[in-house]
Amino acid sequence: MSFFGFGQSAEIDIILDGAATRRTAEVKTEDGKKERLFLFFDGESLSGKVNITLKRPGYKLEHQGIKIEFLGQIELYYDRGNQHEFTSLVKELARPGELHHNTSYDFDFNQVEKPYEVYTGTNVKLRYFLRVTVVRRLTDLVKEVDLAVHTLSSYPEMNSSIKMEVGIEDSLHIEFEYNKSKYHLKDVIVGKIYFLLVRIKIRHMEIAIIRRETTGSGPNVFNENETIAKYEIMDGSPVRGESIPIRVFLAGYDLTPTMRDINKKFSVRYYLNLVLVDEEERRYFKQQEITLWRKGDRIRKSLQMAPVPVTTPTNGESDQLQAFEKIPTPVSEEASLEDSPTEEPPPNPAPSEDIPRVESYAEGVPTEDA
Amino acid sequence: MNRNFDFHWDEGGSSDLPCAETYNGGAAFSEIESRIIRDTILGIANQTLVYLTVHSYGQYWLTPWGYTADLPANYDQLYDLAVRAVDKLTAVYGTQYTIGSSTNVLYVNTGPSDDWAMGGAGIPYAYTLELRDTGKYGFELPAEYQVYQVKAKDRVSFDVLVKLYNERSDVYDFWTEPRYVDFTTDVMVPPAFTKTFVDVLEAFNMEYHIKIDDVQHTIIPMPTMSKSGSMSPLEDQDKLLDEALSVVKVQALQMKRCLDKRKLMDALKHASTMLGELRTSLLSPKSYYELYMAICDELQHLEMYLLDEFQNGRKVADLYELVQYAGNIIPRLYLLVTVGVVYIKTNEQSRRDILRDLVEMCRGVQHPLRGLFLRNYLLQCTRNLLPDLAENDPLATESYGNVRDAVDFIQLNFSEMNKLWVRMAYQGHSRDKERRERERQELRLLVGTNLVRLAQLDSVDVELYKKVVLPGILEQVVSCRDALAQEYLMECIIQVFPDEVHLDTLHTYLKACAELHTDVKVHVILVALVERLAAYGQRQQALGQPPIPPHIPLFDIFSDQIGNIAQARPEMPSENLVSLQVSLISLAFRCYPEKINLVDKVLESTLVALDKIAVEKVDFDSALGKELNRLLRMPISHYNSLVTLLQLPHFGQVLQRLDFNGRKSVALHLVNNALDNETYITTQEHVDAVLNMLAPLICDQPDQVLTGQDAEDFAEEQNLMARMIHLLAAEDTDLDQQYRMLTSARKQFGAGGARRIPFTLPPLIYEAFKLARKYFDVRQEDELWEKKCEKIFTFCHQCIAALVKAELAELPLRLFLQGALAASQIIFGTHETLAYEFISQAFTLYEEEISDSKAQFAALTLMAASLEKLDCFSEENSAPVRSKCALLASALLRKPDQCRALILVSNLFWSSTTKELEGKPMRDGKKVLECLRKAGKVATECLDPGVQAQLIVELVNVYVHFFHQGNQHITVTHINELISKVRQDLLPQLENSDEKELIERHLGASCEMLRHRRDNPSTTSDTPSYQGIILD
């Protein structure tokens, strides 16, 4: 009916309670732009109003019922149209009938479970939205409002440092250390690289943060690697015995928490990739997974100053250092300029109990506070 | 002019074309200017240490030689001094000078003044300075005129502008006249006025900006790149640098704009882009430095802005984090340092932690060049921020830190910089090693600055220096195992820290010296240290304090440690060892001036060292020889007294170790020194000792090289020795001593052989005569004086006889005559006999040895003259001698000689005297006439009428002379005869010529005189009458 302009139509607005004060968060859209959405956390209630404004006052609007849904959805781009809903809550706002004038309905989803964080990746998108549907005979009137959801984590129980000695036989041996294995999104990676043997001419060294997005399962696994940040940490060629400090502020990068096997559909993992580039442009690298998590940022993080002193291989925590590995000499194929170390032993062997728990996790090293 | 000096003149690098820039003048010293320079320099050369000749352009500090690529022997010292000079220059003006020998740095050029000053005049340090710039403007440096674009925004300021336009157009060059308010005017402002001008503009709130930064730059077209395609590396560098600088300029401008608009983030972005230029690997250290300086300037703007901003309450902490997001490490760290400095200045966070963090984070730059400059930036920025407070200072809180933190900070920075610097040596091809070393030399100041900073910390006391600072530095220096670095840094330590602390830490320092790399020239370092302490001692002395605190046995420490070092480094060249001894001597002179035994101790230990390396004779031209030479010259020049040297028993022994040339050189120096200072030698023992030292000049040496020596040089040497003899002077009262000294000297000189004694014996003989005269003067006091005089004359006789033996004739003849004269004046018993003996010896010599006619004539002249003077002969002795003379005169070969000799002899009969006459002249007129007759006869025998005429004219004069003297035997007739003979017989025979004219004039003059006498007869009775003289 509306084809000819005769039928009644209506505008649907969803107004959330406390919209004026509610925090928003930036969320990437599929086309790479960013939009600001209202931010919700797991377990928070959602309530508000739905306003239906008739476009042609005086004419009635027939409908088969009005409902509002809260949906959590995972969309795999290669499988469009096949969205997986992991959360779906429906509230009936009105029974089938007629609307004669603008009407407003309250709605309330109490303590909604929002298990995952919103995510827009290369192959997958996880979104939450509210959808109001005015059901009609031919075309429904639909209004969707996207919401941002952040998952907050508590301090990790275990957060040992990452420390490892790697190398290529007879040409390069380094020991590196990152102060933690789990970082929150505004955290600072502090570490050290200790050169035990240098027989190649290194031009520079950088740390890259790599996001690996894994979608699908079984035979249809897609991995998408994206370098989020490249951060030069050394210029020039060190000699044996040099130690190079690392300090990377994560807050400046577009990161999300690590997501593991979200609804059996996808994972997002982060890796620190230590890359050494030599004068002949050969690259030597070592990847380490780090876990990112989101922390409620009620307390402003104070500045972290001093680098964590590197523990020499001989003292303390010697258990972890057993994870010494040798990288075989680079394969001499033309193409394989990238020399990757062999798979490392079980990622982070379970830390033994006697490692002291990091008390002041993420709140800055106490001694540094002014 | 600078190719005109006579040292390897015209051997290349100069032009024979008078229009060429490098025209050599056609001959060495052909130009008056160069000659004046030469003469001036030669006049002061022996007291001149350094010769500087100032040129433009190129920013070079050049040493000789220009004629060869070989380096001068003292190149190390030259280079060293140059480096120090250049460092100072750089410190003041920031200009970089290249050091090297002119051939190696530039090109071959022969005949420049510095080569000559060093090679010709012997000035030890000679440099050519090529001042600014490096070629942009070349010979004509511009004043940097700037063009401002000015806009007056209101009436008042417009009026000001118009006023300037009307009244100060002599200073400000208005390119467009100011027409109305809001009209944009271009004004060119001379460099001296930019500040005034800007002040005016700002006072009246005018809008302005600099349109052209440097007018010269715009006017002079930039040199176009060579079309051939390949640019030389130098041009390449310039191009790269220019590009980088223009990026810096643009980014800096945008940064400042953003700052003005308070867009800090954007400003930081531009700053980061600008700093990105410092990531280049293509620039040479020199160009990189320029780039760095340009960027540092710009960063200051940023710092000022930030400081302002934060004093107004902005949080620095955020920014400290923010700048660390920069992905590239170089811009990141520069920004971090800049912000960190602001952070400290605003005192928000503990300075101790920030400093620690900064110096730690800089580890990320391991590239030597970039790392060095980054850390230099850190050092520069923090220079006033270090917590320079004593440990117990109440202000030195935990977070503020104390001096220990400051020291740690600098030391860490220092060791990192040093490591980077050392690492430079091992990068790249080994064929570039030389260039790399040069570049490292250029960069060393960056490393050294750390030490300067350490020295500037006021709170470092001696204790801290001793326990922390010095050991820290030394550990780094020793462990880096790099000769270049060690040498520079060790010297740096000496130079930057105060003398007092050196005194307290000598042991530590010297121990470290022994551990240095074998290539390190330890002696240079030690010499510098000794030099420094010696100067300190001298200053202390000037202040009236003991030069060195008595509890520090400075000299012993040094001499022990030098021994240790020598032991630790058996491979050290012996010349370096000796140069250490040289510095020890200098120390002894300056700090222990009264202890002459110390100097001897040094000489002794040198001797021991020489024994150790088993060197029997040291080649003078070897480096060791030169050092030894220096060592020996030191006490000579210091004491300026030969006699003092005799108190150094080992001096002579060391001297003996030199080869002939070396000994001779030292001996010459000794003699010159003695002459300059008029050191009199007063005892026989001293004479023996001194002459022993001077042996190479006195007699042939067993190791003497028998190659022909330049006769002139030889003569000069021997003349020096002759002068030396006059320094043998005992106390006035002790004449016997003087006699003993002379006999001693005679013995020594007598061994000199036939070549030397003609030089050395005559002065001895004269000294002896003088002595005899002195005895005569004091004859009342010494009863034995006659005997002694006799002995002296015997001595003289022997001396002369020695000369005769050496187959000399004229010289001994003269000496005999002199002897005779001397003997005749000193009236003692046998003096007549002796005088006669001398005279007869002279005659014997004449007859036996002198055969050349001219020499005979000359000798005869002398003999006649001497005889005339002698007054001690009795007639018995005198007569035969006189007649002998006349005989000899007529026996001469040439007639004119005969004639003239006879004339001379005639005088003997007239004016000489004998004992009997008691001093009255003889006046034997008859004999005179006889002589003259004979002379006339001889004259007429001459065939050449010209000669004859000349002789007769002379004869006329002699006749007139005797006639006037009252010789009765001579009459007017004699004179008339002669005159007419000339007039009538001889002159007509002569052709008109100069000769004839001369004779005529001569005769004319004589006649004139005669006419005068004839026409004006004297009133006194004893003059004869000239009447009867026929003149026409």
Coordinates of N, CA and C in Angstrom, one line a residue, chain A residues 199-351:
Chain A
R199 N 76.6 -12.5 15.4 CA 77.5 -12.6 14.4 C 76.9 -12.2 13.0
I200 N 75.8 -11.6 13.1 CA 75.2 -11.0 11.9 C 75.1 -9.5 12.1
K201 N 75.0 -8.8 11.0 CA 74.9 -7.4 11.1 C 73.5 -7.0 11.1
I202 N 73.0 -6.7 12.3 CA 71.6 -6.3 12.4 C 71.5 -4.8 12.1
R203 N 70.4 -4.5 11.3 CA 70.2 -3.1 11.0 C 69.3 -2.5 12.1
H204 N 68.2 -3.2 12.3 CA 67.3 -2.7 13.3 C 66.5 -3.9 13.9
M205 N 65.8 -3.6 15.0 CA 64.9 -4.6 15.6 C 63.6 -3.9 15.9
E206 N 62.5 -4.6 15.7 CA 61.2 -4.0 16.0 C 60.3 -5.1 16.7
I207 N 59.3 -4.5 17.3 CA 58.3 -5.4 17.9 C 57.1 -5.1 17.2
A208 N 56.4 -6.2 16.7 CA 55.2 -6.0 16.0 C 54.1 -6.6 16.9
I209 N 52.9 -6.0 16.9 CA 51.8 -6.6 17.5 C 50.9 -7.2 16.4
I210 N 50.7 -8.5 16.5 CA 50.0 -9.1 15.4 C 48.7 -9.7 16.0
R211 N 47.6 -9.4 15.2 CA 46.3 -10.0 15.6 C 46.0 -11.1 14.7
R212 N 45.7 -12.2 15.2 CA 45.4 -13.4 14.4 C 43.9 -13.7 14.6
E213 N 43.2 -13.6 13.6 CA 41.7 -13.9 13.7 C 41.5 -15.2 13.0
T214 N 40.9 -16.1 13.8 CA 40.7 -17.5 13.3 C 39.2 -17.7 13.2
T215 N 38.8 -18.1 12.0 CA 37.3 -18.3 11.8 C 37.1 -19.7 11.3
G216 N 36.0 -20.2 11.5 CA 35.6 -21.5 11.0 C 36.2 -22.6 11.9
S217 N 35.9 -23.8 11.5 CA 36.4 -24.9 12.3 C 36.7 -26.1 11.4
G218 N 37.3 -27.1 11.9 CA 37.6 -28.3 11.2 C 38.5 -27.9 10.0
P219 N 38.1 -28.5 8.8 CA 38.9 -28.2 7.6 C 38.8 -26.8 7.1
N220 N 37.7 -26.1 7.5 CA 37.5 -24.7 7.0 C 38.0 -23.7 7.9
V221 N 39.2 -23.8 8.3 CA 39.7 -22.8 9.2 C 40.4 -21.6 8.4
F222 N 40.0 -20.4 8.7 CA 40.6 -19.3 8.1 C 41.4 -18.5 9.1
N223 N 42.7 -18.3 8.8 CA 43.5 -17.4 9.7 C 43.8 -16.1 9.0
E224 N 43.6 -15.1 9.7 CA 43.9 -13.8 9.1 C 44.8 -13.1 10.0
N225 N 46.0 -12.8 9.6 CA 47.0 -12.1 10.4 C 47.0 -10.6 10.0
E226 N 47.0 -9.8 11.0 CA 47.1 -8.4 10.8 C 48.1 -7.7 11.7
T227 N 49.0 -7.0 11.1 CA 50.0 -6.3 12.0 C 49.4 -5.0 12.5
I228 N 49.1 -5.0 13.8 CA 48.5 -3.8 14.3 C 49.5 -2.7 14.5
A229 N 50.7 -3.1 14.9 CA 51.6 -2.0 15.3 C 53.0 -2.5 14.9
K230 N 53.8 -1.6 14.5 CA 55.3 -1.9 14.3 C 56.0 -0.9 15.1
Y231 N 56.9 -1.4 16.0 CA 57.5 -0.5 16.9 C 59.0 -0.8 16.9
E232 N 59.7 0.2 16.4 CA 61.2 0.0 16.4 C 61.7 0.1 17.8
I233 N 62.5 -0.9 18.2 CA 63.0 -0.8 19.5 C 64.6 -0.7 19.5
M234 N 65.1 -1.0 18.3 CA 66.6 -0.8 18.3 C 67.0 -0.4 16.9
D235 N 68.0 0.5 16.9 CA 68.6 1.0 15.7 C 70.0 0.6 15.7
G236 N 70.5 0.0 14.6 CA 71.9 -0.3 14.6 C 72.2 -1.7 15.1
S237 N 73.4 -2.1 15.0 CA 73.8 -3.4 15.3 C 74.5 -3.5 16.7
P238 N 73.9 -4.3 17.6 CA 74.5 -4.4 18.9 C 75.6 -5.4 18.9
V239 N 76.4 -5.4 20.0 CA 77.4 -6.4 20.1 C 77.0 -7.3 21.3
R240 N 77.8 -8.4 21.4 CA 77.5 -9.3 22.5 C 77.5 -8.5 23.8
G241 N 76.5 -8.9 24.6 CA 76.5 -8.3 26.0 C 75.6 -7.1 26.1
E242 N 75.1 -6.6 25.0 CA 74.2 -5.4 25.1 C 72.8 -5.9 25.5
S243 N 72.2 -5.0 26.3 CA 70.8 -5.3 26.5 C 70.0 -4.1 26.1
I244 N 68.9 -4.4 25.4 CA 68.1 -3.3 24.8 C 66.7 -3.3 25.6
P245 N 66.4 -2.1 26.0 CA 65.1 -2.0 26.7 C 63.9 -2.0 25.8
I246 N 62.8 -2.6 26.3 CA 61.6 -2.5 25.5 C 60.5 -1.8 26.3
R247 N 59.8 -0.9 25.7 CA 58.7 -0.4 26.4 C 57.7 0.0 25.4
V248 N 56.6 -0.7 25.4 CA 55.5 -0.4 24.4 C 54.2 -0.1 25.1
F249 N 53.7 1.1 24.8 CA 52.4 1.5 25.4 C 51.3 0.9 24.5
L250 N 50.5 0.1 25.1 CA 49.4 -0.5 24.3 C 48.3 0.5 24.0
A251 N 48.1 1.5 24.8 CA 46.9 2.3 24.8 C 46.8 3.0 23.4
G252 N 47.9 3.1 22.7 CA 47.8 3.9 21.5 C 47.3 3.0 20.3
Y253 N 47.1 1.8 20.5 CA 46.7 0.9 19.4 C 45.3 0.4 19.5
D254 N 44.9 0.0 18.3 CA 43.5 -0.4 18.2 C 43.4 -1.9 18.6
L255 N 43.2 -2.2 19.8 CA 43.3 -3.5 20.2 C 42.0 -4.0 20.9
T256 N 41.8 -5.2 20.9 CA 40.6 -5.8 21.6 C 41.1 -6.8 22.5
P257 N 40.3 -7.2 23.5 CA 40.8 -8.3 24.3 C 41.0 -9.6 23.5
T258 N 41.8 -10.5 24.0 CA 42.0 -11.8 23.3 C 40.6 -12.5 23.4
M259 N 40.2 -13.1 22.3 CA 39.0 -13.9 22.3 C 39.3 -15.3 21.9
R260 N 38.9 -16.2 22.7 CA 39.2 -17.6 22.4 C 38.0 -18.4 22.1
D261 N 37.9 -18.8 20.9 CA 36.8 -19.8 20.5 C 35.4 -19.2 20.9
I262 N 35.1 -18.1 20.4 CA 33.9 -17.4 20.7 C 32.7 -18.1 20.1
N263 N 31.9 -18.7 20.9 CA 30.8 -19.4 20.4 C 31.1 -20.5 19.3
K264 N 32.3 -21.0 19.5 CA 32.8 -22.0 18.6 C 32.9 -21.5 17.1
K265 N 32.9 -20.2 17.0 CA 32.9 -19.7 15.6 C 34.2 -19.0 15.3
F266 N 34.8 -18.3 16.2 CA 36.1 -17.6 15.9 C 36.9 -17.3 17.1
S267 N 38.1 -17.0 16.8 CA 39.0 -16.6 17.9 C 39.8 -15.3 17.4
V268 N 40.2 -14.5 18.4 CA 41.1 -13.4 18.1 C 42.2 -13.5 19.1
R269 N 43.4 -13.7 18.6 CA 44.6 -13.8 19.5 C 45.6 -12.8 19.1
Y270 N 46.4 -12.4 20.1 CA 47.5 -11.4 19.8 C 48.8 -12.0 20.1
Y271 N 49.7 -11.6 19.3 CA 51.1 -12.1 19.4 C 52.1 -10.9 19.4
L272 N 53.1 -11.0 20.1 CA 54.2 -10.1 20.0 C 55.2 -10.7 19.1
N273 N 55.6 -10.0 18.1 CA 56.5 -10.6 17.2 C 57.8 -9.7 17.2
L274 N 58.9 -10.4 17.7 CA 60.1 -9.7 17.8 C 60.9 -10.0 16.5
V275 N 61.2 -8.9 15.7 CA 61.8 -9.1 14.4 C 63.1 -8.4 14.4
L276 N 64.1 -9.1 14.0 CA 65.4 -8.5 13.7 C 65.7 -8.5 12.2
V277 N 66.1 -7.4 11.7 CA 66.3 -7.3 10.3 C 67.8 -7.0 10.1
D278 N 68.4 -7.8 9.3 CA 69.9 -7.6 9.1 C 70.2 -6.7 7.9
E279 N 71.4 -6.5 7.6 CA 71.8 -5.6 6.6 C 71.3 -6.1 5.2
E280 N 71.2 -7.4 5.1 CA 70.8 -7.9 3.8 C 69.3 -8.1 3.7
E281 N 68.6 -7.4 4.6 CA 67.1 -7.4 4.7 C 66.6 -8.8 5.1
R282 N 67.4 -9.7 5.5 CA 66.9 -10.9 6.1 C 66.2 -10.6 7.4
R283 N 65.1 -11.3 7.6 CA 64.4 -11.0 8.9 C 64.4 -12.3 9.8
Y284 N 64.7 -12.1 11.0 CA 64.6 -13.1 12.0 C 63.6 -12.8 13.0
F285 N 62.7 -13.7 13.3 CA 61.7 -13.3 14.2 C 61.3 -14.4 15.2
K286 N 60.6 -13.9 16.2 CA 60.1 -14.9 17.2 C 58.8 -14.3 17.7
Q287 N 57.8 -15.2 17.6 CA 56.4 -14.8 18.0 C 56.1 -15.4 19.4
Q288 N 55.4 -14.5 20.2 CA 55.0 -15.0 21.5 C 53.6 -14.5 21.6
E289 N 52.7 -15.4 22.0 CA 51.4 -15.0 22.2 C 51.3 -14.2 23.6
I290 N 50.5 -13.2 23.5 CA 50.2 -12.5 24.8 C 48.6 -12.5 24.9
T291 N 48.2 -12.4 26.1 CA 46.8 -12.4 26.3 C 46.4 -10.9 26.6
L292 N 45.4 -10.4 25.9 CA 44.9 -9.1 26.2 C 43.6 -9.2 26.9
W293 N 43.4 -8.3 27.8 CA 42.1 -8.3 28.5 C 41.8 -6.8 28.8
R294 N 40.5 -6.7 29.1 CA 40.0 -5.3 29.3 C 39.8 -5.2 30.8
K295 N 40.2 -4.1 31.2 CA 40.1 -3.8 32.6 C 39.2 -2.6 32.8
G296 N 38.4 -2.7 33.8 CA 37.6 -1.5 34.1 C 38.5 -0.3 34.4
D297 N 38.4 0.8 33.7 CA 39.3 1.8 33.9 C 38.8 2.9 34.9
R298 N 38.5 2.5 36.0 CA 38.0 3.5 37.0 C 39.2 4.2 37.6
I299 N 40.2 3.5 37.7 CA 41.4 4.2 38.3 C 42.4 4.5 37.2
R300 N 42.7 5.7 37.2 CA 43.7 6.1 36.1 C 45.0 5.5 36.3
K301 N 45.5 5.0 35.3 CA 46.7 4.3 35.4 C 47.9 5.3 35.5
S302 N 48.8 5.0 36.4 CA 49.9 5.9 36.5 C 51.0 5.5 35.6
L303 N 51.9 6.4 35.4 CA 53.0 6.1 34.5 C 53.9 5.0 34.9
Q304 N 54.3 4.3 34.0 CA 55.4 3.3 34.3 C 56.7 3.8 33.8
M305 N 57.6 3.8 34.7 CA 58.9 4.4 34.2 C 59.9 3.4 34.0
A306 N 60.4 2.8 35.0 CA 61.6 2.1 34.9 C 61.4 0.7 34.2
P307 N 62.3 0.4 33.4 CA 62.1 -1.0 32.8 C 62.4 -2.0 33.8
V308 N 61.8 -3.1 33.6 CA 62.0 -4.2 34.6 C 63.5 -4.7 34.4
P309 N 64.2 -4.8 35.4 CA 65.6 -5.3 35.2 C 65.6 -6.7 34.7
V310 N 66.4 -6.9 33.8 CA 66.5 -8.2 33.2 C 67.2 -9.2 34.2
T311 N 66.6 -10.3 34.4 CA 67.3 -11.3 35.2 C 68.2 -12.1 34.3
T312 N 69.4 -12.1 34.8 CA 70.3 -12.9 33.9 C 70.0 -14.4 34.0
P313 N 70.4 -15.1 33.0 CA 70.0 -16.5 32.9 C 70.3 -17.3 34.1
T314 N 71.2 -16.8 34.9 CA 71.7 -17.7 36.0 C 70.9 -17.6 37.3
N315 N 70.2 -16.5 37.4 CA 69.5 -16.4 38.7 C 68.0 -16.5 38.7
G316 N 67.4 -17.1 39.7 CA 66.0 -17.2 39.8 C 65.3 -17.9 38.7
E317 N 64.1 -18.3 38.9 CA 63.2 -18.8 37.9 C 63.9 -19.6 36.8
S318 N 64.8 -20.4 37.3 CA 65.5 -21.2 36.3 C 64.7 -22.2 35.6
D319 N 63.6 -22.6 36.3 CA 62.7 -23.6 35.7 C 62.2 -23.1 34.3
Q320 N 61.8 -21.8 34.3 CA 61.3 -21.3 33.0 C 62.4 -21.3 32.0
L321 N 63.6 -21.1 32.4 CA 64.7 -21.0 31.5 C 65.0 -22.3 30.8
Q322 N 64.5 -23.4 31.3 CA 64.7 -24.6 30.7 C 64.2 -24.6 29.3
A323 N 63.3 -23.7 29.1 CA 62.7 -23.6 27.7 C 63.6 -23.0 26.7
F324 N 64.8 -23.3 26.9 CA 65.8 -22.9 25.9 C 65.6 -23.6 24.6
E325 N 65.7 -22.8 23.6 CA 65.5 -23.5 22.3 C 66.5 -23.0 21.3
K326 N 66.8 -23.9 20.4 CA 67.8 -23.5 19.4 C 67.0 -23.4 18.1
I327 N 67.3 -22.4 17.4 CA 66.7 -22.3 16.1 C 67.7 -22.9 15.0
P328 N 67.2 -23.7 14.2 CA 68.1 -24.3 13.2 C 68.6 -23.2 12.3
T329 N 69.7 -23.4 11.7 CA 70.2 -22.4 10.7 C 69.2 -22.2 9.6
P330 N 69.2 -20.9 9.1 CA 68.1 -20.6 8.2 C 68.2 -21.5 7.0
V331 N 67.0 -21.9 6.5 CA 66.9 -22.7 5.3 C 67.4 -21.8 4.1
S332 N 68.1 -22.5 3.3 CA 68.8 -21.6 2.3 C 67.9 -21.4 1.0
E333 N 66.6 -21.7 1.1 CA 65.8 -21.4 0.0 C 65.7 -19.9 -0.3
E334 N 65.6 -19.5 -1.5 CA 65.5 -18.1 -1.9 C 64.4 -17.4 -1.2
A335 N 63.3 -18.1 -1.2 CA 62.0 -17.4 -0.8 C 62.0 -17.3 0.7
S336 N 62.5 -18.2 1.4 CA 62.3 -18.2 2.8 C 63.3 -17.3 3.5
L337 N 63.2 -16.0 3.2 CA 64.0 -15.1 4.0 C 63.6 -15.0 5.4
E338 N 62.4 -15.3 5.7 CA 62.0 -15.3 7.0 C 62.4 -16.5 7.8
D339 N 63.1 -16.4 8.7 CA 63.6 -17.5 9.5 C 62.8 -17.6 10.8
S340 N 61.9 -18.5 10.8 CA 61.1 -18.6 12.0 C 61.7 -19.7 12.9
P341 N 61.7 -19.5 14.1 CA 62.2 -20.5 15.0 C 61.2 -21.7 15.0
T342 N 61.7 -22.8 15.3 CA 60.8 -24.0 15.4 C 59.8 -23.7 16.4
E343 N 58.8 -24.5 16.3 CA 57.7 -24.4 17.3 C 58.3 -24.5 18.7
E344 N 57.9 -23.6 19.5 CA 58.4 -23.6 20.8 C 57.8 -24.7 21.6
P345 N 58.4 -25.1 22.7 CA 57.7 -26.1 23.6 C 56.4 -25.5 24.1
P346 N 55.6 -26.4 24.8 CA 54.3 -25.9 25.2 C 54.3 -24.5 25.6
P347 N 53.5 -23.7 25.1 CA 53.5 -22.3 25.3 C 53.4 -22.1 26.8
N348 N 54.4 -21.4 27.3 CA 54.4 -21.1 28.7 C 54.1 -22.3 29.6
P349 N 55.1 -23.0 29.9 CA 54.8 -24.1 30.8 C 54.2 -23.6 32.1
A350 N 53.4 -24.4 32.6 CA 52.6 -24.0 33.8 C 53.6 -23.4 34.8
P351 N 53.4 -22.3 35.2 CA 54.3 -21.6 36.1 C 54.3 -22.4 37.5

